[in-house]
Short mmCIF file of C-alpha atoms in Angstrom, two decimals:
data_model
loop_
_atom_site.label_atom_id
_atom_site.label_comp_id
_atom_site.label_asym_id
_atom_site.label_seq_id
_atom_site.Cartn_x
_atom_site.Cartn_y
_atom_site.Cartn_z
CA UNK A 7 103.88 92.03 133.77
CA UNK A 8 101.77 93.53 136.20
CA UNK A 9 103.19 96.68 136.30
CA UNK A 10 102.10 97.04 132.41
CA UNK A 11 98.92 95.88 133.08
CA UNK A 12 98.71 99.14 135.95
CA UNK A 13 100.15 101.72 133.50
CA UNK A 14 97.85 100.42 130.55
CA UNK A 15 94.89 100.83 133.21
CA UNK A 16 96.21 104.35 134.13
CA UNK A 17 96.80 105.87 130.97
CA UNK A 18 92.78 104.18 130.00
CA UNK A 19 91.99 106.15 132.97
CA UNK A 20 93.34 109.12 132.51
CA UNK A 21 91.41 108.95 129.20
CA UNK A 22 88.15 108.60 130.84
CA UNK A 23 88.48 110.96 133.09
CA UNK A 24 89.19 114.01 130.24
CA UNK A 25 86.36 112.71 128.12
CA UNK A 26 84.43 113.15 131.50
CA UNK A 27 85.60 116.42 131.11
CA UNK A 28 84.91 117.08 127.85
CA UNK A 29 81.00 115.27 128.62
CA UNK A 30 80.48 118.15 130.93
CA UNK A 31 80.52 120.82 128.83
CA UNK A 32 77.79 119.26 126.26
CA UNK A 33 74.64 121.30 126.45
CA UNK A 34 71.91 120.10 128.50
CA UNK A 35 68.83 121.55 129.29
CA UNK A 36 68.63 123.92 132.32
CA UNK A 37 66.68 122.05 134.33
CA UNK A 38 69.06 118.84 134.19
CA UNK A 39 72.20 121.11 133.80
CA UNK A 40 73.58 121.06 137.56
CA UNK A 41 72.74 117.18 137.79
CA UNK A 42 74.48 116.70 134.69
CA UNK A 43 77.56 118.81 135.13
CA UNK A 44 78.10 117.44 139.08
CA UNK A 45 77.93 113.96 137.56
CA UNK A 46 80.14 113.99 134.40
CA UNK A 47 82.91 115.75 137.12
CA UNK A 48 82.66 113.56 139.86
CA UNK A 49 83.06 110.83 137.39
CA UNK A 50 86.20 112.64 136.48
CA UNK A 51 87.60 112.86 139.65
CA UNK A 52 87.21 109.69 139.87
CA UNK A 53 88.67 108.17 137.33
CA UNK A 54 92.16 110.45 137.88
CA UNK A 55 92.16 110.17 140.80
CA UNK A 56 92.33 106.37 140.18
CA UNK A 57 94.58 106.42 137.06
CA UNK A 58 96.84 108.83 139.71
CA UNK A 59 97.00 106.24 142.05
CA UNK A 60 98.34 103.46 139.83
CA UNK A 61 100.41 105.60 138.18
CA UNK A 62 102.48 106.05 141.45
CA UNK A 63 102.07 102.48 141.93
CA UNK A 64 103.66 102.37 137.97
CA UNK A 65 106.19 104.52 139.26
CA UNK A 66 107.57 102.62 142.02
CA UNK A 67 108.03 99.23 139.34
CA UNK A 68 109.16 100.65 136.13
CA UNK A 69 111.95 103.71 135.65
CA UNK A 70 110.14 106.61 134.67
CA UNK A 71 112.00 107.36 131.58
CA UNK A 72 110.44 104.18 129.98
CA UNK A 73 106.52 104.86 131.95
CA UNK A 74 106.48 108.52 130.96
CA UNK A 75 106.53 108.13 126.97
CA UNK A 76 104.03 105.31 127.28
CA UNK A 77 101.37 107.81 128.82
CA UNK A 78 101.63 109.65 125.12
CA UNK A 79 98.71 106.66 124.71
CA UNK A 80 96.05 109.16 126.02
CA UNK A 81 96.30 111.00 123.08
CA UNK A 82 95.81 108.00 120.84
CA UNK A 83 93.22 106.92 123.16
CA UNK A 84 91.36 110.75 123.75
CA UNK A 85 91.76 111.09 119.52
CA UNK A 86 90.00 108.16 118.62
CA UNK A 87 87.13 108.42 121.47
CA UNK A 88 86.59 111.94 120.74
CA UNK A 89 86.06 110.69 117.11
CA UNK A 90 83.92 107.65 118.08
CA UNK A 91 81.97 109.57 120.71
CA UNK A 92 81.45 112.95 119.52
CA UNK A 93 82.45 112.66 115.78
CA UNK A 94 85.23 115.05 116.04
CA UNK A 95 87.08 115.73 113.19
CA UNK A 96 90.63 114.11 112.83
CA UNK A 97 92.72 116.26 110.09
CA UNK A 98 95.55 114.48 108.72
CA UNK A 99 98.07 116.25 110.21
CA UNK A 100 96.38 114.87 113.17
CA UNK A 101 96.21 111.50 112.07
CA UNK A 102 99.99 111.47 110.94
CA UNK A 103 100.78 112.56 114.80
CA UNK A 104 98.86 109.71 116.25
CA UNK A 105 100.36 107.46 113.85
CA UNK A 106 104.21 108.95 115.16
CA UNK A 107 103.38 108.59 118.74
CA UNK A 108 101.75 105.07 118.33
CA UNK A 109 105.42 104.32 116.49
CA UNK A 110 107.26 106.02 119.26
CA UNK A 111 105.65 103.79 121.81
CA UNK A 112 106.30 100.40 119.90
CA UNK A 113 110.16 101.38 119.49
CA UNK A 114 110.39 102.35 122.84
CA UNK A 115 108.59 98.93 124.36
CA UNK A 116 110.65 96.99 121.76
CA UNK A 117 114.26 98.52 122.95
CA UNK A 118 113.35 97.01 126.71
#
């Protein structure tokens, strides 16, 4: 059970580190600009650099055939934050493709 627990916390941060990403390019104001962008990347780093780390962890507990698939979660999870966050615009098309994924993953975790 653990090793579910890992891989849910390394696909989360895997998340957080390309919304970090995606923070650092948001307009600030010159003065604040090198602050901001050396922030907002460090806290990237960070955060894959974790999420790499328990993912080998994942890796050494679960065959990778089944942990690979379940890492299409960071594009539920980068979808709906971008949404939340930002107010990106999900198309349906879009929509329909998170709704296939989150699908794929629940077939996949119920064959096991």
């Amino acid at each position: 059970m653990t090793s579910w627990l890992w891989l849910a916390l390394a696909s989360l941060l895997s998340c957080a580190g390309q919304l970090c990403q995606k923070q650092a390019t948001r307009p600030v104001p010159l003065a604040r600009r090198n602050k901001h962008l050396g922030l907002w990347l460090g806290l990237a780093l960070m955060s894959l650099g974790t999420g790499m780390a328990l993912w080998l962890l994942v890796l050494q507990r679960i065959p990778v055939g089944v942990a690979y698939p379940m890492l299409s979660l960071n594009f539920v999870w980068v979808t709906l934050a971008a949404r939340f966050l930002w107010r990106e615009p999900v198309s349906l098309r879009h929509a329909f493709g998170v709704a296939l994924i989150i699908i794929g993953i629940v077939l996949l975790g119920s064959s096991l």
